[in-house]
Tab-separated table of C-alpha atoms in Angstrom:
chain	number	residue	atom	x	y	z
A	89	UNK	CA	-28.361	18.765	-12.538
A	90	UNK	CA	-24.765	19.566	-13.526
A	91	UNK	CA	-23.719	19.547	-9.881
A	92	UNK	CA	-25.311	16.139	-9.402
A	93	UNK	CA	-23.437	14.786	-12.420
A	94	UNK	CA	-20.138	16.143	-11.121
A	95	UNK	CA	-20.820	14.535	-7.749
A	96	UNK	CA	-21.458	11.161	-9.385
A	97	UNK	CA	-18.230	11.440	-11.368
A	98	UNK	CA	-16.278	12.313	-8.221
A	99	UNK	CA	-17.715	9.286	-6.442
A	100	UNK	CA	-16.678	7.090	-9.379
A	101	UNK	CA	-13.121	8.423	-9.232
A	102	UNK	CA	-13.012	7.901	-5.474
A	103	UNK	CA	-14.247	4.330	-5.876
A	104	UNK	CA	-11.576	3.675	-8.479
A	105	UNK	CA	-8.950	5.093	-6.152
A	106	UNK	CA	-9.931	2.538	-3.523
A	107	UNK	CA	-9.534	-0.378	-5.945
A	108	UNK	CA	-6.343	-2.348	-5.403
A	109	UNK	CA	-5.282	-2.944	-8.999
A	110	UNK	CA	-1.466	-3.075	-9.287
A	111	UNK	CA	0.333	-0.412	-11.267
A	112	UNK	CA	3.210	-2.221	-12.890
A	113	UNK	CA	1.825	-5.681	-13.708
A	114	UNK	CA	-1.155	-6.820	-15.735
A	115	UNK	CA	-4.078	-4.734	-16.803
A	116	UNK	CA	-7.214	-3.389	-15.308
A	117	UNK	CA	-9.483	-5.787	-17.206
A	118	UNK	CA	-9.458	-9.491	-17.819
A	119	UNK	CA	-11.269	-12.114	-19.827
A	120	UNK	CA	-13.596	-12.901	-16.971
A	121	UNK	CA	-15.067	-10.109	-14.914
A	122	UNK	CA	-14.321	-9.827	-11.206
A	123	UNK	CA	-16.944	-9.587	-8.518
A	124	UNK	CA	-18.350	-6.068	-8.066
A	125	UNK	CA	-15.467	-3.882	-6.906
A	126	UNK	CA	-13.087	-6.849	-7.093
A	127	UNK	CA	-9.855	-7.771	-8.873
A	128	UNK	CA	-9.811	-8.687	-12.579
A	129	UNK	CA	-8.942	-12.287	-13.454
A	130	UNK	CA	-5.899	-11.407	-15.553
A	131	UNK	CA	-4.524	-9.132	-12.857
A	132	UNK	CA	-5.206	-11.729	-10.184
A	133	UNK	CA	-3.392	-14.477	-12.089
A	134	UNK	CA	-0.383	-12.294	-12.875
A	135	UNK	CA	0.105	-10.897	-9.376
A	136	UNK	CA	-0.524	-14.253	-7.708
A	137	UNK	CA	1.974	-15.991	-10.003
A	138	UNK	CA	4.583	-13.319	-9.374
A	139	UNK	CA	4.220	-13.507	-5.611
A	140	UNK	CA	4.474	-17.284	-5.670
A	141	UNK	CA	7.767	-16.846	-7.522
A	142	UNK	CA	9.034	-14.413	-4.862
A	143	UNK	CA	7.971	-16.830	-2.119
A	144	UNK	CA	9.824	-19.637	-3.899
A	145	UNK	CA	12.984	-17.500	-4.070
A	146	UNK	CA	12.847	-16.969	-0.313
A	147	UNK	CA	12.319	-20.654	0.409
A	148	UNK	CA	15.057	-21.745	-2.020
A	149	UNK	CA	17.656	-19.622	-0.245
A	150	UNK	CA	16.636	-20.876	3.180
A	151	UNK	CA	16.191	-24.528	2.165
A	152	UNK	CA	19.617	-24.764	0.573
A	153	UNK	CA	21.435	-23.731	3.742
A	154	UNK	CA	19.087	-25.779	5.948
A	155	UNK	CA	19.839	-28.934	3.959
A	156	UNK	CA	23.577	-28.317	3.994
A	157	UNK	CA	23.550	-27.656	7.741
A	158	UNK	CA	21.226	-30.568	8.452
A	159	UNK	CA	19.327	-28.471	10.981
A	160	UNK	CA	16.352	-26.367	9.742
A	161	UNK	CA	15.989	-24.548	13.065
A	162	UNK	CA	19.660	-23.657	13.430
A	163	UNK	CA	19.623	-22.363	9.849
A	164	UNK	CA	17.315	-19.586	11.034
A	165	UNK	CA	19.923	-18.127	13.384
A	166	UNK	CA	21.542	-15.944	10.742
A	167	UNK	CA	19.582	-12.869	9.692
A	168	UNK	CA	20.107	-13.600	5.990
A	169	UNK	CA	18.436	-17.001	6.139
A	170	UNK	CA	15.774	-15.905	8.615
A	171	UNK	CA	14.807	-12.948	6.416
A	172	UNK	CA	14.544	-15.192	3.347
A	173	UNK	CA	12.361	-17.673	5.227
A	174	UNK	CA	10.067	-14.891	6.486
A	175	UNK	CA	9.903	-13.437	2.967
A	176	UNK	CA	8.781	-16.832	1.694
A	177	UNK	CA	5.994	-16.981	4.286
A	178	UNK	CA	4.944	-13.371	3.674
A	179	UNK	CA	4.668	-13.683	-0.093
A	180	UNK	CA	2.961	-17.034	0.178
A	181	UNK	CA	0.378	-15.268	2.335
A	182	UNK	CA	0.137	-12.380	-0.144
A	183	UNK	CA	-0.477	-14.864	-2.966
A	184	UNK	CA	-3.336	-16.428	-0.983
A	185	UNK	CA	-4.796	-13.113	0.192
A	186	UNK	CA	-7.084	-12.407	-2.816
A	187	UNK	CA	-8.733	-15.807	-2.483
A	188	UNK	CA	-9.223	-15.425	1.265
A	189	UNK	CA	-10.963	-12.084	0.706
A	190	UNK	CA	-13.152	-13.300	-2.144
A	191	UNK	CA	-11.093	-11.420	-4.772
A	192	UNK	CA	-12.086	-8.081	-3.306
A	193	UNK	CA	-8.445	-7.025	-2.955
A	194	UNK	CA	-5.196	-8.387	-4.324
A	195	UNK	CA	-3.269	-7.343	-1.188
A	196	UNK	CA	-3.906	-6.009	2.345
A	197	UNK	CA	-4.769	-2.307	2.741
A	198	UNK	CA	-1.570	-1.599	4.676
A	199	UNK	CA	1.898	-1.905	3.071
A	200	UNK	CA	3.689	-2.143	6.427
A	201	UNK	CA	4.762	-5.788	6.099
A	202	UNK	CA	5.986	-5.434	2.508
A	203	UNK	CA	7.940	-2.307	3.389
A	204	UNK	CA	9.519	-3.881	6.470
A	205	UNK	CA	10.516	-6.904	4.389
A	206	UNK	CA	12.037	-4.748	1.654
A	207	UNK	CA	14.032	-2.698	4.175
A	208	UNK	CA	15.323	-5.810	5.966
A	209	UNK	CA	16.373	-7.588	2.774
A	210	UNK	CA	18.065	-4.479	1.411
A	211	UNK	CA	20.065	-4.347	4.642
A	212	UNK	CA	20.943	-8.024	4.255
A	213	UNK	CA	22.061	-7.599	0.653
A	214	UNK	CA	24.073	-4.414	1.152
A	215	UNK	CA	25.837	-5.647	4.302
A	216	UNK	CA	26.754	-8.980	2.726
A	217	UNK	CA	28.139	-7.364	-0.420
A	218	UNK	CA	30.156	-4.764	1.491
A	219	UNK	CA	30.984	-5.411	5.142
A	220	UNK	CA	31.047	-9.195	4.699
A	221	UNK	CA	33.097	-9.146	1.461
A	222	UNK	CA	30.402	-10.854	-0.541
A	223	UNK	CA	31.584	-9.243	-3.773
A	224	UNK	CA	35.016	-10.796	-3.321
A	225	UNK	CA	33.891	-14.281	-2.325
A	226	UNK	CA	31.091	-14.454	-4.886
A	227	UNK	CA	27.950	-16.586	-4.897
A	228	UNK	CA	29.526	-19.911	-4.056
A	229	UNK	CA	26.255	-21.505	-2.922
A	230	UNK	CA	22.614	-21.343	-3.942
A	231	UNK	CA	21.733	-19.797	-0.585
A	232	UNK	CA	24.336	-17.052	-1.037
A	233	UNK	CA	22.858	-16.150	-4.421
A	234	UNK	CA	19.202	-16.203	-3.382
A	235	UNK	CA	19.376	-14.763	0.130
A	236	UNK	CA	21.706	-11.895	-0.749
A	237	UNK	CA	20.704	-10.992	-4.298
A	238	UNK	CA	17.742	-12.698	-5.952
A	239	UNK	CA	15.223	-12.436	-3.111
A	240	UNK	CA	16.128	-8.860	-2.087
A	241	UNK	CA	15.835	-7.686	-5.701
A	242	UNK	CA	12.517	-9.511	-6.176
A	243	UNK	CA	11.031	-8.039	-2.987
A	244	UNK	CA	12.211	-4.558	-3.988
A	245	UNK	CA	10.658	-4.984	-7.452
A	246	UNK	CA	7.378	-6.027	-5.844
A	247	UNK	CA	7.413	-2.881	-3.698
A	248	UNK	CA	8.152	-0.568	-6.604
A	249	UNK	CA	6.288	-2.042	-9.549
A	250	UNK	CA	3.816	-4.782	-8.586
A	251	UNK	CA	1.997	-3.758	-5.433
A	252	UNK	CA	-0.356	-0.839	-5.104
A	253	UNK	CA	-0.817	-0.357	-1.365
A	254	UNK	CA	2.605	1.262	-0.855
A	255	UNK	CA	0.970	4.600	-1.685
A	256	UNK	CA	-0.868	4.258	1.636
A	257	UNK	CA	2.357	4.094	3.657
A	258	UNK	CA	2.394	6.521	6.581
A	259	UNK	CA	5.313	8.808	7.274
A	260	UNK	CA	6.190	6.938	10.470
A	261	UNK	CA	6.369	3.474	8.892
A	262	UNK	CA	10.167	3.588	8.318
A	263	UNK	CA	10.671	4.278	12.015
A	264	UNK	CA	8.802	1.096	12.930
A	265	UNK	CA	10.517	-0.980	10.242
A	266	UNK	CA	13.563	-0.937	12.511
A	267	UNK	CA	11.740	-2.871	15.250
A	268	UNK	CA	12.005	-6.397	13.732
A	269	UNK	CA	15.714	-5.847	13.111
A	270	UNK	CA	16.297	-4.582	16.636
A	271	UNK	CA	14.419	-7.625	17.951
A	272	UNK	CA	16.755	-9.853	15.958
A	273	UNK	CA	19.742	-7.945	17.352
A	274	UNK	CA	18.541	-8.646	20.883
A	275	UNK	CA	18.154	-12.331	19.981
A	276	UNK	CA	21.610	-12.387	18.385
A	277	UNK	CA	23.267	-10.947	21.497
A	278	UNK	CA	21.300	-13.199	23.845
A	279	UNK	CA	21.999	-16.355	21.838
A	280	UNK	CA	25.658	-15.516	21.336
A	281	UNK	CA	25.498	-15.685	17.536
A	282	UNK	CA	28.862	-14.697	16.069
A	283	UNK	CA	28.056	-14.551	12.370
A	284	UNK	CA	28.306	-10.759	12.377
A	285	UNK	CA	30.922	-10.337	15.074
A	286	UNK	CA	33.350	-8.653	12.654
A	287	UNK	CA	31.300	-5.461	12.806
A	288	UNK	CA	28.657	-6.188	15.486
A	289	UNK	CA	30.530	-7.324	18.564
A	290	UNK	CA	28.688	-6.635	21.851
A	291	UNK	CA	32.042	-6.570	23.661
A	292	UNK	CA	33.387	-3.838	21.419
A	293	UNK	CA	33.403	-0.275	22.792
A	294	UNK	CA	31.764	1.077	19.649
A	295	UNK	CA	28.950	-1.494	19.579
A	296	UNK	CA	26.165	0.951	20.484
A	297	UNK	CA	27.455	3.483	17.983
A	298	UNK	CA	27.449	0.813	15.280
A	299	UNK	CA	23.910	-0.217	16.196
A	300	UNK	CA	22.822	3.415	16.007
A	301	UNK	CA	24.411	3.766	12.583
A	302	UNK	CA	22.649	0.638	11.290
A	303	UNK	CA	19.331	1.828	12.723
A	304	UNK	CA	19.725	5.192	11.045
A	305	UNK	CA	20.598	3.492	7.762
A	306	UNK	CA	17.427	1.408	7.924
A	307	UNK	CA	15.345	4.530	8.576
A	308	UNK	CA	16.936	6.348	5.636
A	309	UNK	CA	16.360	3.282	3.459
A	310	UNK	CA	12.733	3.222	4.555
A	311	UNK	CA	12.140	6.821	3.525
A	312	UNK	CA	13.911	6.136	0.248
A	313	UNK	CA	11.444	3.289	-0.331
A	314	UNK	CA	8.544	5.636	0.369
A	315	UNK	CA	9.924	8.227	-2.026
A	316	UNK	CA	10.675	5.688	-4.749
A	317	UNK	CA	7.167	4.258	-4.498
A	318	UNK	CA	5.717	7.686	-5.195
A	319	UNK	CA	8.065	8.295	-8.123
A	320	UNK	CA	7.312	4.963	-9.800
A	321	UNK	CA	3.534	5.088	-9.269
A	322	UNK	CA	1.897	5.625	-12.640
A	323	UNK	CA	-0.645	8.479	-12.630
A	324	UNK	CA	-4.277	7.394	-12.742
A	325	UNK	CA	-6.009	8.135	-16.071
A	326	UNK	CA	-8.828	10.664	-15.796
A	327	UNK	CA	-12.306	9.232	-15.489
A	328	UNK	CA	-15.328	10.828	-17.069
A	329	UNK	CA	-18.929	10.832	-16.011
A	330	UNK	CA	-21.265	8.166	-17.490
A	331	UNK	CA	-22.582	8.835	-20.956
A	332	UNK	CA	-26.165	9.120	-19.735
A	333	UNK	CA	-25.132	11.711	-17.166
A	334	UNK	CA	-23.243	13.682	-19.838
A	335	UNK	CA	-26.285	13.606	-22.094
A	336	UNK	CA	-28.483	14.878	-19.280
A	337	UNK	CA	-26.017	17.660	-18.574
A	338	UNK	CA	-26.039	18.711	-22.242
A	339	UNK	CA	-29.842	18.692	-22.223
A	340	UNK	CA	-29.907	20.937	-19.157
A	341	UNK	CA	-27.464	23.333	-20.776
A	342	UNK	CA	-29.296	23.463	-24.161
A	343	UNK	CA	-31.234	26.731	-24.811
A	344	UNK	CA	-34.961	26.470	-24.590
A	345	UNK	CA	-37.189	27.386	-27.518
A	346	UNK	CA	-38.873	30.771	-27.402
């Protein structure tokens, strides 16, 4: 009987481990109960609201530059604005995800997209503040502020403190997070975009070396994101067996009368 009770408790812990309740935002219970195995109402409202805010940050940065340029498509040529626009779409999709899945999960099982977005926006922010002299020029426009600071910080905060699925990231994810950036690099060279020509000039002898250095930096950043996610993940409280099972176990262990 004791072994059966321990098995039931282990299954309960395993079921709780599969639940996608975020670590850093909201609580595990809400005023209205979720569907069986689903997401609590309070948690759902908090995470959905947060991700709508992150999506808005991405769209604000892109929209500002698109309006000033008068060409929404051409505004997507620069990596900064393209990354903000994609972040807006991604987090809009993440906000809708719980409702599409019937509140069974608050986010997809895989963290690949969130991790790739965090790595790309960290690259955008760091490069702009350093190699592109962003610290000296300052945030002269709304797009400069949102695309290079607000949105990258918000996406990083979501990775570290709001989401839960980052603990499922595989060791090889950071290697693949370089692929979208390399695809953009190929587009940049093919389209003749010169926004980053000061340090990424295809005609320069050290171009391939520079590309290799950027790729390595993205990989290192990716593994730092994996490590940080594990450090900031709050440990799960221990779960005990149901009261009825505990009572049965005590009955089985009680000495019998002579």
